[in-house]
């Protein structure tokens, strides 16, 4: 009997995914599905294109998105390119450009002209000249039937610019027209248009358009707040829309800081503390309504302490206030004998503060005294010099009106620089030909020469479009309402060679020695003790004969 051989093979399992045969016992997927699963596990979502791709280790993106342009960063599809299509075209265009011989810019040069396209094309034809309705000359038309020169001087330009600005703004302020009229009356046409343009720049930004906020944003950093900020401050304060800025306080703080910084480092903290205490005292006096120290007084004290600190460091070899003795102070005061009294007052205040703060043990200025006479020791003018100045200010047309006014009022009426600086139009009585000077109780009658000089100064003021109430108006104050600066008044008489104090002292000395000092003090609004110093070396001629012959001067 022949037997039949039966072959038994391995049982094949079906793939759970596609149903195909699986040849391994421990697997449930076929080879194709397993390979597909491994490839899918190696992929991730590309952050650039959002597709499932194998991400590169260096860029974190797929291989297609990893190829980017070297210039713009856009994707590059071709493997051999380093620039995208737009950058390649741009590079090709730039390579074909050449510098134009006429304008110097890069461009495509034309074969017929050898220039770029802008230079090769003819410009638009100019309008034919027309007769200007203002000057009547045949010129190019600029606007409103005016030539360019007349259009630049046209007084309606600021108002036209203001109307354009009002149309541009979504919510124009109610005071816009008043501001345009304000600057048009105080500035030239071009400057007024520039100020209206600057205002439009502030009104169109995203910040608040309240008057106080506009005033703060218009200020320039530094020592000057700018003409635009000054114009805004003058307009807002005049109409009661905003409070004035603290520009004067900032400038004073900067001057004090520069003086303190000039002090040597070891001696600087004590002076800084002294300045802080005086500033607190000034603030308390201002709040209490008393007479606070002025900024000039505080700055002068810091200047004296700065000079003392430098003197101690450079000449005495001392870098500590506790080492200062009376001999050091005497040596410092001897450097400027005429300023000894003023310097000693400041030094006593400083060392008193330093001793109270336990910075020094002994006050070196306690035993020092000022050995100076209380009489007048200033300079005066001779009679010939007074006559020469009188002829200069009354007959010469080359003299500036401000110099003539200050000189005549000081020479004949004993006016100080502050009185002339604060003189306003409302202080002048044209019918009686009198003026009010400072704190004088009665109006001052003017002689014909002084009145003529005053009229000349008023004519000089009328030449400028200004609303400043003061008689002396300068280029810096014609657009506002503040008086001329103290520095300007101190240099007005430089051309004549004599300072205002010398001229005024000459007049006061003559009046006090020829009249009763009390009457002079009452007429000038001065303290009676202030006029007595001019009698220090005066001897009454009526009483000179009563003295013994050996006691006569």
Coordinates of N, CA and C in Angstrom, one line a residue, residues 33-232:
X33 N 2.6 48.0 5.4 CA 2.0 48.9 6.4 C 3.0 49.3 7.5
X34 N 3.9 48.3 7.9 CA 4.8 48.6 8.9 C 5.8 49.7 8.5
X35 N 6.3 49.6 7.2 CA 7.2 50.6 6.7 C 6.5 52.0 6.5
X36 N 5.2 52.0 6.2 CA 4.4 53.2 6.1 C 4.3 53.8 7.4
X37 N 4.1 53.0 8.5 CA 3.9 53.6 9.8 C 5.2 54.2 10.3
X38 N 6.4 53.5 10.0 CA 7.6 54.1 10.4 C 7.9 55.4 9.8
X39 N 7.6 55.5 8.5 CA 7.8 56.8 7.8 C 6.9 57.9 8.4
X40 N 5.7 57.5 8.7 CA 4.8 58.5 9.3 C 5.2 59.0 10.7
X41 N 5.8 58.1 11.4 CA 6.3 58.5 12.8 C 7.4 59.4 12.7
X42 N 8.2 59.4 11.6 CA 9.3 60.3 11.5 C 8.9 61.7 11.0
X43 N 7.7 61.8 10.6 CA 7.2 63.1 10.1 C 6.6 63.9 11.2
X44 N 6.5 65.3 11.0 CA 5.8 66.2 11.9 C 5.2 67.3 11.1
X45 N 4.4 68.1 11.7 CA 3.8 69.2 11.0 C 4.9 70.3 10.8
X46 N 5.1 70.8 9.6 CA 6.1 71.8 9.3 C 5.5 73.2 9.8
X47 N 6.2 74.0 10.6 CA 5.6 75.3 11.0 C 5.4 76.3 9.9
X48 N 6.1 76.1 8.7 CA 6.0 77.0 7.7 C 4.8 76.7 6.7
X49 N 4.8 75.5 6.2 CA 3.8 75.1 5.2 C 2.6 74.3 5.8
X50 N 2.8 73.8 7.1 CA 1.7 73.1 7.7 C 1.4 71.7 7.3
X51 N 2.3 71.1 6.5 CA 2.2 69.8 6.0 C 3.1 68.8 6.8
X52 N 2.7 67.5 6.8 CA 3.5 66.5 7.5 C 4.7 66.2 6.7
X53 N 5.8 66.5 7.2 CA 7.1 66.4 6.5 C 8.2 66.0 7.5
X54 N 9.3 65.5 7.0 CA 10.4 65.2 7.8 C 11.2 66.5 8.1
X55 N 11.2 66.9 9.3 CA 11.8 68.2 9.7 C 13.3 68.1 9.8
X56 N 14.0 69.1 9.3 CA 15.4 69.2 9.4 C 15.9 69.6 10.8
X57 N 17.0 69.1 11.2 CA 17.4 69.3 12.6 C 17.9 70.8 12.8
X58 N 18.5 71.4 11.7 CA 19.1 72.7 11.9 C 18.1 73.8 11.8
X59 N 17.0 73.6 11.0 CA 16.0 74.7 10.8 C 14.7 74.4 11.5
X60 N 14.4 73.1 11.8 CA 13.1 72.8 12.4 C 12.0 72.9 11.4
X61 N 12.3 72.9 10.1 CA 11.3 72.9 9.1 C 11.6 71.8 8.1
X62 N 10.6 71.7 7.1 CA 10.9 70.6 6.1 C 12.0 71.1 5.2
X63 N 12.4 70.1 4.3 CA 13.5 70.4 3.4 C 13.2 71.5 2.4
X64 N 11.9 71.5 2.0 CA 11.5 72.6 1.0 C 11.5 73.9 1.7
X65 N 10.9 74.0 2.9 CA 10.8 75.3 3.6 C 12.2 75.7 4.1
X66 N 13.1 74.8 4.3 CA 14.4 75.2 4.8 C 15.3 76.0 3.8
X67 N 14.9 75.9 2.5 CA 15.6 76.6 1.5 C 15.0 78.0 1.4
X68 N 15.6 79.0 1.9 CA 15.1 80.4 1.9 C 16.0 81.3 1.2
X69 N 15.5 82.4 0.8 CA 16.3 83.5 0.1 C 17.2 84.1 1.1
X70 N 18.4 84.4 0.6 CA 19.4 85.1 1.4 C 19.1 86.5 1.7
X71 N 18.3 87.2 0.9 CA 18.0 88.6 1.1 C 16.6 88.8 1.8
X72 N 15.6 88.2 1.3 CA 14.2 88.5 1.8 C 13.7 87.4 2.7
X73 N 14.3 86.2 2.7 CA 13.9 85.2 3.6 C 12.7 84.4 3.1
X74 N 12.2 84.6 1.9 CA 11.1 83.8 1.3 C 11.6 82.5 0.8
X75 N 10.7 81.5 0.7 CA 11.1 80.1 0.3 C 11.7 80.1 -1.1
X76 N 12.6 79.2 -1.3 CA 13.3 79.0 -2.6 C 13.0 77.5 -3.0
X77 N 12.3 77.3 -4.1 CA 11.9 76.0 -4.5 C 13.1 75.2 -5.1
X78 N 13.9 75.8 -6.0 CA 15.0 75.2 -6.7 C 16.2 74.9 -5.7
X79 N 16.8 73.8 -5.9 CA 17.9 73.4 -5.0 C 19.1 74.2 -5.2
X80 N 19.4 74.6 -6.5 CA 20.6 75.3 -6.8 C 20.6 76.8 -6.7
X81 N 19.4 77.4 -6.3 CA 19.3 78.8 -6.2 C 19.4 79.2 -4.7
X82 N 20.0 80.4 -4.5 CA 20.1 81.0 -3.2 C 19.2 82.2 -3.0
X83 N 18.6 82.6 -4.1 CA 17.6 83.8 -4.1 C 16.3 83.3 -4.6
X84 N 15.3 84.0 -4.2 CA 13.9 83.7 -4.7 C 13.8 84.3 -6.1
X85 N 12.6 84.1 -6.7 CA 12.4 84.6 -8.0 C 12.4 86.1 -8.1
X86 N 11.7 86.7 -7.1 CA 11.7 88.2 -7.1 C 13.0 88.8 -6.9
X87 N 13.8 88.3 -5.9 CA 15.1 88.8 -5.7 C 16.1 88.6 -6.9
X88 N 15.9 87.5 -7.6 CA 16.8 87.3 -8.8 C 16.4 88.3 -9.8
X89 N 15.1 88.6 -10.0 CA 14.8 89.6 -11.0 C 15.3 90.9 -10.6
X90 N 15.2 91.2 -9.3 CA 15.6 92.5 -8.9 C 17.1 92.7 -9.0
X91 N 17.9 91.6 -8.8 CA 19.3 91.6 -9.0 C 19.7 91.8 -10.4
X92 N 18.9 91.2 -11.3 CA 19.2 91.3 -12.7 C 18.9 92.8 -13.2
X93 N 17.9 93.4 -12.6 CA 17.6 94.7 -13.0 C 18.6 95.7 -12.5
X94 N 19.1 95.5 -11.3 CA 20.1 96.3 -10.7 C 21.4 96.2 -11.5
X95 N 21.7 95.0 -11.9 CA 23.0 94.8 -12.7 C 22.9 95.5 -14.0
X96 N 21.7 95.7 -14.6 CA 21.6 96.3 -15.8 C 21.6 97.9 -15.7
X97 N 21.5 98.4 -14.5 CA 21.4 99.8 -14.3 C 22.8 100.4 -14.2
X98 N 23.0 101.7 -14.6 CA 24.2 102.4 -14.5 C 24.0 103.8 -14.0
X99 N 25.0 104.4 -13.4 CA 24.8 105.8 -12.8 C 24.6 106.8 -14.0
X100 N 23.6 107.6 -13.8 CA 23.3 108.6 -14.8 C 24.3 109.8 -14.8
X101 N 24.9 110.2 -15.9 CA 25.8 111.3 -15.9 C 25.3 112.6 -15.5
X102 N 23.9 112.8 -15.5 CA 23.3 114.1 -15.3 C 22.9 114.2 -13.8
X103 N 22.1 113.2 -13.3 CA 21.6 113.3 -11.9 C 22.4 112.5 -10.9
X104 N 23.3 111.6 -11.4 CA 24.1 110.7 -10.6 C 23.4 109.5 -10.0
X105 N 22.1 109.4 -10.2 CA 21.3 108.2 -9.7 C 21.5 107.0 -10.7
X106 N 21.2 105.8 -10.1 CA 21.3 104.6 -10.9 C 20.0 104.4 -11.7
X107 N 20.1 104.1 -13.0 CA 19.0 103.9 -13.8 C 19.4 103.3 -15.1
X108 N 18.3 103.1 -16.0 CA 18.6 102.5 -17.3 C 18.9 103.7 -18.3
X109 N 20.1 103.7 -18.8 CA 20.5 104.8 -19.7 C 19.9 104.6 -21.1
X110 N 19.3 105.7 -21.6 CA 18.7 105.7 -22.9 C 19.8 105.8 -24.0
X111 N 19.6 105.1 -25.1 CA 20.7 105.2 -26.1 C 20.7 106.5 -26.8
X112 N 19.6 107.2 -27.0 CA 19.6 108.4 -27.7 C 20.1 109.6 -26.9
X113 N 19.9 109.6 -25.6 CA 20.4 110.7 -24.8 C 21.6 110.4 -23.9
X114 N 21.7 109.1 -23.5 CA 22.8 108.7 -22.6 C 22.4 109.0 -21.1
X115 N 21.2 109.4 -20.9 CA 20.7 109.7 -19.5 C 19.7 108.7 -19.1
X116 N 19.3 108.8 -17.8 CA 18.2 107.9 -17.3 C 16.9 108.4 -17.8
X117 N 15.8 107.6 -17.5 CA 14.5 107.9 -18.0 C 14.0 109.3 -17.5
X118 N 14.2 109.6 -16.2 CA 13.7 110.8 -15.7 C 14.4 112.0 -16.3
X119 N 15.7 111.9 -16.6 CA 16.4 113.0 -17.2 C 16.1 113.1 -18.7
X120 N 15.8 112.0 -19.3 CA 15.5 112.0 -20.7 C 14.2 112.6 -21.1
X121 N 13.2 112.4 -20.2 CA 11.8 112.9 -20.4 C 11.8 114.4 -20.2
X122 N 11.2 115.1 -21.1 CA 11.1 116.6 -20.8 C 10.1 116.9 -19.7
X123 N 10.4 117.9 -18.9 CA 9.5 118.2 -17.8 C 8.2 118.9 -18.3
X124 N 7.2 119.1 -17.4 CA 6.0 119.7 -17.8 C 6.2 121.2 -18.2
X125 N 5.5 121.7 -19.1 CA 5.8 123.1 -19.5 C 5.3 124.0 -18.4
X126 N 6.1 125.1 -18.2 CA 5.8 126.0 -17.1 C 4.6 126.9 -17.6
X127 N 3.9 127.3 -16.6 CA 2.7 128.2 -16.9 C 3.3 129.6 -17.4
X128 N 2.6 130.2 -18.3 CA 3.1 131.5 -18.8 C 3.0 132.5 -17.6
X129 N 3.9 133.5 -17.6 CA 3.9 134.5 -16.6 C 2.7 135.4 -16.7
X130 N 2.2 135.9 -15.6 CA 1.1 136.8 -15.5 C 1.4 138.0 -14.6
X131 N 0.5 139.0 -14.8 CA 0.7 140.2 -14.0 C 0.2 139.9 -12.5
X132 N 1.1 140.2 -11.6 CA 0.8 140.0 -10.2 C -0.1 141.1 -9.7
X133 N -1.2 140.8 -9.1 CA -2.2 141.8 -8.7 C -1.7 142.6 -7.5
X134 N -0.6 142.2 -6.9 CA -0.1 142.9 -5.7 C 1.0 143.9 -6.1
X135 N 2.1 143.4 -6.8 CA 3.2 144.2 -7.2 C 3.1 144.7 -8.6
X136 N 2.2 144.1 -9.4 CA 2.0 144.6 -10.8 C 3.1 144.2 -11.8
X137 N 4.0 143.3 -11.4 CA 5.0 142.9 -12.3 C 4.7 141.6 -13.0
X138 N 5.3 141.3 -14.1 CA 5.0 140.1 -14.9 C 5.9 139.0 -14.4
X139 N 5.3 138.1 -13.6 CA 6.0 137.0 -13.0 C 5.2 135.7 -13.0
X140 N 5.9 134.7 -12.6 CA 5.2 133.4 -12.5 C 4.1 133.4 -11.4
X141 N 3.0 132.8 -11.7 CA 1.9 132.8 -10.8 C 2.1 131.7 -9.7
X142 N 1.9 132.1 -8.4 CA 2.1 131.2 -7.3 C 0.7 130.8 -6.7
X143 N -0.2 131.8 -6.6 CA -1.5 131.5 -6.0 C -2.2 132.8 -5.7
X144 N -3.5 132.7 -5.8 CA -4.4 133.8 -5.6 C -4.1 135.0 -6.5
X145 N -3.5 134.7 -7.7 CA -3.2 135.8 -8.6 C -1.9 136.6 -8.1
X146 N -1.1 136.0 -7.3 CA 0.1 136.6 -6.7 C 1.3 135.9 -7.2
X147 N 2.4 136.6 -7.3 CA 3.7 136.0 -7.6 C 4.2 135.3 -6.4
X148 N 5.3 134.6 -6.5 CA 5.9 133.9 -5.4 C 6.3 134.8 -4.2
X149 N 6.9 135.9 -4.5 CA 7.4 136.8 -3.5 C 6.2 137.4 -2.7
X150 N 5.1 137.8 -3.5 CA 4.0 138.4 -2.8 C 3.1 137.4 -2.1
X151 N 3.1 136.1 -2.6 CA 2.4 135.1 -1.9 C 3.0 134.7 -0.6
X152 N 4.4 134.7 -0.5 CA 5.1 134.5 0.7 C 4.8 135.5 1.8
X153 N 4.5 136.8 1.4 CA 4.2 137.8 2.3 C 2.7 138.0 2.5
X154 N 1.8 137.2 1.9 CA 0.4 137.4 2.0 C -0.1 137.2 3.4
X155 N -0.8 138.1 4.0 CA -1.2 137.9 5.4 C -2.3 136.9 5.6
X156 N -2.9 136.5 4.6 CA -3.9 135.5 4.7 C -3.5 134.0 4.7
X157 N -2.2 133.8 4.5 CA -1.7 132.5 4.4 C -1.9 131.7 5.7
X158 N -1.6 132.3 6.9 CA -1.8 131.5 8.1 C -3.3 131.1 8.3
X159 N -4.2 132.0 7.9 CA -5.7 131.6 8.0 C -6.1 130.5 7.0
X160 N -5.5 130.6 5.8 CA -5.8 129.5 4.9 C -5.2 128.2 5.4
X161 N -4.0 128.2 6.0 CA -3.4 127.0 6.5 C -4.3 126.5 7.7
X162 N -4.8 127.4 8.5 CA -5.7 127.0 9.6 C -7.0 126.4 9.1
X163 N -7.6 126.9 8.0 CA -8.8 126.3 7.5 C -8.5 124.8 6.9
X164 N -7.3 124.7 6.3 CA -7.0 123.3 5.8 C -6.8 122.4 7.0
X165 N -6.2 122.9 8.1 CA -6.0 122.0 9.2 C -7.3 121.6 9.9
X166 N -8.2 122.6 9.9 CA -9.6 122.3 10.5 C -10.3 121.2 9.7
X167 N -10.1 121.3 8.3 CA -10.8 120.3 7.5 C -10.2 118.9 7.6
X168 N -8.9 118.9 7.9 CA -8.2 117.6 8.1 C -8.6 116.9 9.4
X169 N -8.8 117.6 10.4 CA -9.1 117.0 11.8 C -10.5 116.5 11.9
X170 N -10.6 115.4 12.6 CA -11.9 114.8 12.8 C -12.7 115.6 13.8
X171 N -12.0 116.0 14.9 CA -12.6 116.8 15.9 C -11.7 118.0 16.2
X172 N -11.8 119.1 15.4 CA -10.9 120.2 15.7 C -11.3 120.9 17.0
X173 N -10.3 121.5 17.7 CA -10.6 122.2 18.9 C -11.3 123.5 18.7
X174 N -12.0 124.0 19.6 CA -12.7 125.2 19.5 C -11.8 126.5 19.4
X175 N -10.6 126.4 20.0 CA -9.7 127.5 20.1 C -8.8 127.6 18.9
X176 N -9.0 126.7 17.8 CA -8.0 126.7 16.7 C -8.0 128.0 16.0
X177 N -9.1 128.6 15.7 CA -9.1 129.9 15.0 C -8.5 131.0 15.8
X178 N -8.7 131.0 17.1 CA -8.1 132.0 17.9 C -6.6 131.9 18.0
X179 N -6.1 130.6 18.0 CA -4.7 130.4 17.9 C -4.0 130.9 16.6
X180 N -4.7 130.7 15.5 CA -4.2 131.1 14.2 C -4.2 132.6 14.2
X181 N -5.2 133.3 14.7 CA -5.2 134.8 14.8 C -4.1 135.3 15.7
X182 N -3.9 134.5 16.8 CA -2.8 134.9 17.8 C -1.5 134.9 17.2
X183 N -1.1 133.8 16.5 CA 0.3 133.8 15.9 C 0.4 134.6 14.7
X184 N -0.7 134.9 13.9 CA -0.7 135.7 12.7 C -0.4 137.2 13.1
X185 N -0.8 137.6 14.3 CA -0.6 139.0 14.7 C 0.7 139.2 15.4
X186 N 1.5 138.1 15.7 CA 2.7 138.3 16.4 C 3.9 137.8 15.7
X187 N 3.8 137.0 14.6 CA 4.9 136.4 13.9 C 4.8 136.8 12.4
X188 N 5.8 136.6 11.7 CA 5.8 136.8 10.3 C 5.0 135.7 9.6
X189 N 4.6 135.9 8.3 CA 3.7 135.0 7.7 C 4.3 133.6 7.6
X190 N 5.6 133.4 7.3 CA 6.1 132.1 7.2 C 6.2 131.4 8.5
X191 N 6.6 132.2 9.5 CA 6.7 131.6 10.9 C 5.4 131.2 11.4
X192 N 4.3 132.0 11.2 CA 3.0 131.7 11.6 C 2.5 130.4 11.0
X193 N 2.7 130.3 9.7 CA 2.3 129.0 9.0 C 3.0 127.8 9.6
X194 N 4.3 128.0 9.9 CA 5.1 126.9 10.5 C 4.5 126.5 11.8
X195 N 4.1 127.5 12.6 CA 3.5 127.2 14.0 C 2.2 126.5 13.8
X196 N 1.4 126.9 12.9 CA 0.1 126.2 12.6 C 0.4 124.7 12.2
X197 N 1.4 124.5 11.4 CA 1.7 123.2 10.9 C 2.2 122.3 12.1
X198 N 3.0 122.9 13.0 CA 3.5 122.2 14.2 C 2.3 121.8 15.1
X199 N 1.3 122.7 15.2 CA 0.1 122.4 16.0 C -0.6 121.2 15.4
X200 N -0.8 121.2 14.0 CA -1.4 120.1 13.4 C -0.8 118.8 13.6
X201 N 0.6 118.8 13.7 CA 1.3 117.5 14.0 C 0.9 117.0 15.3
X202 N 0.8 117.9 16.3 CA 0.4 117.4 17.7 C -1.0 117.0 17.7
X203 N -1.9 117.7 17.0 CA -3.3 117.3 17.1 C -3.7 116.1 16.4
X204 N -2.8 115.6 15.4 CA -3.1 114.4 14.7 C -2.5 113.1 15.3
X205 N -1.8 113.2 16.4 CA -1.2 112.0 17.0 C -2.2 111.4 17.9
X206 N -1.8 110.3 18.5 CA -2.7 109.5 19.3 C -2.9 109.9 20.7
X207 N -2.2 111.0 21.2 CA -2.2 111.4 22.5 C -3.3 112.4 22.8
X208 N -3.5 112.8 24.0 CA -4.6 113.7 24.4 C -4.3 115.1 23.7
X209 N -5.5 115.7 23.4 CA -5.4 117.1 22.7 C -5.9 118.2 23.7
X210 N -5.8 117.9 25.0 CA -6.1 119.0 25.9 C -5.0 120.0 25.9
X211 N -5.3 121.3 26.2 CA -4.3 122.4 26.1 C -3.1 122.1 27.0
X212 N -3.2 121.6 28.2 CA -2.1 121.3 29.1 C -1.2 120.2 28.5
X213 N -1.9 119.1 27.9 CA -1.1 118.0 27.4 C -0.4 118.5 26.1
X214 N -1.0 119.3 25.3 CA -0.3 119.8 24.1 C 0.9 120.7 24.5
X215 N 0.7 121.5 25.5 CA 1.8 122.3 25.9 C 3.0 121.5 26.5
X216 N 2.8 120.5 27.2 CA 3.9 119.6 27.7 C 4.6 118.9 26.5
X217 N 3.8 118.4 25.5 CA 4.4 117.7 24.4 C 5.1 118.6 23.4
X218 N 4.8 119.8 23.4 CA 5.5 120.8 22.5 C 6.8 121.2 23.0
X219 N 7.2 121.0 24.2 CA 8.4 121.5 24.7 C 9.6 120.7 24.2
X220 N 10.7 121.4 23.8 CA 11.9 120.7 23.4 C 12.7 120.3 24.6
X221 N 13.5 119.2 24.5 CA 14.4 118.9 25.6 C 15.6 119.8 25.5
X222 N 16.1 120.2 26.6 CA 17.3 121.1 26.7 C 17.0 122.4 27.4
X223 N 17.8 123.4 27.2 CA 17.7 124.6 27.9 C 16.7 125.5 27.3
X224 N 16.3 125.3 26.0 CA 15.3 126.2 25.4 C 14.1 125.3 25.1
X225 N 12.9 125.8 25.4 CA 11.7 125.0 25.2 C 11.2 125.2 23.7
X226 N 11.7 126.1 23.0 CA 11.4 126.3 21.6 C 10.3 127.4 21.4
X227 N 10.4 128.0 20.2 CA 9.4 129.1 19.9 C 8.0 128.6 19.8
X228 N 7.8 127.4 19.4 CA 6.4 126.9 19.3 C 5.8 126.7 20.6
X229 N 6.6 126.1 21.6 CA 6.1 125.9 22.9 C 5.9 127.3 23.6
X230 N 6.7 128.3 23.4 CA 6.5 129.6 23.9 C 5.2 130.2 23.4
X231 N 5.0 130.0 22.1 CA 3.8 130.6 21.5 C 2.5 129.9 22.1
X232 N 2.6 128.6 22.2 CA 1.4 127.9 22.9 C 1.2 128.3 24.3

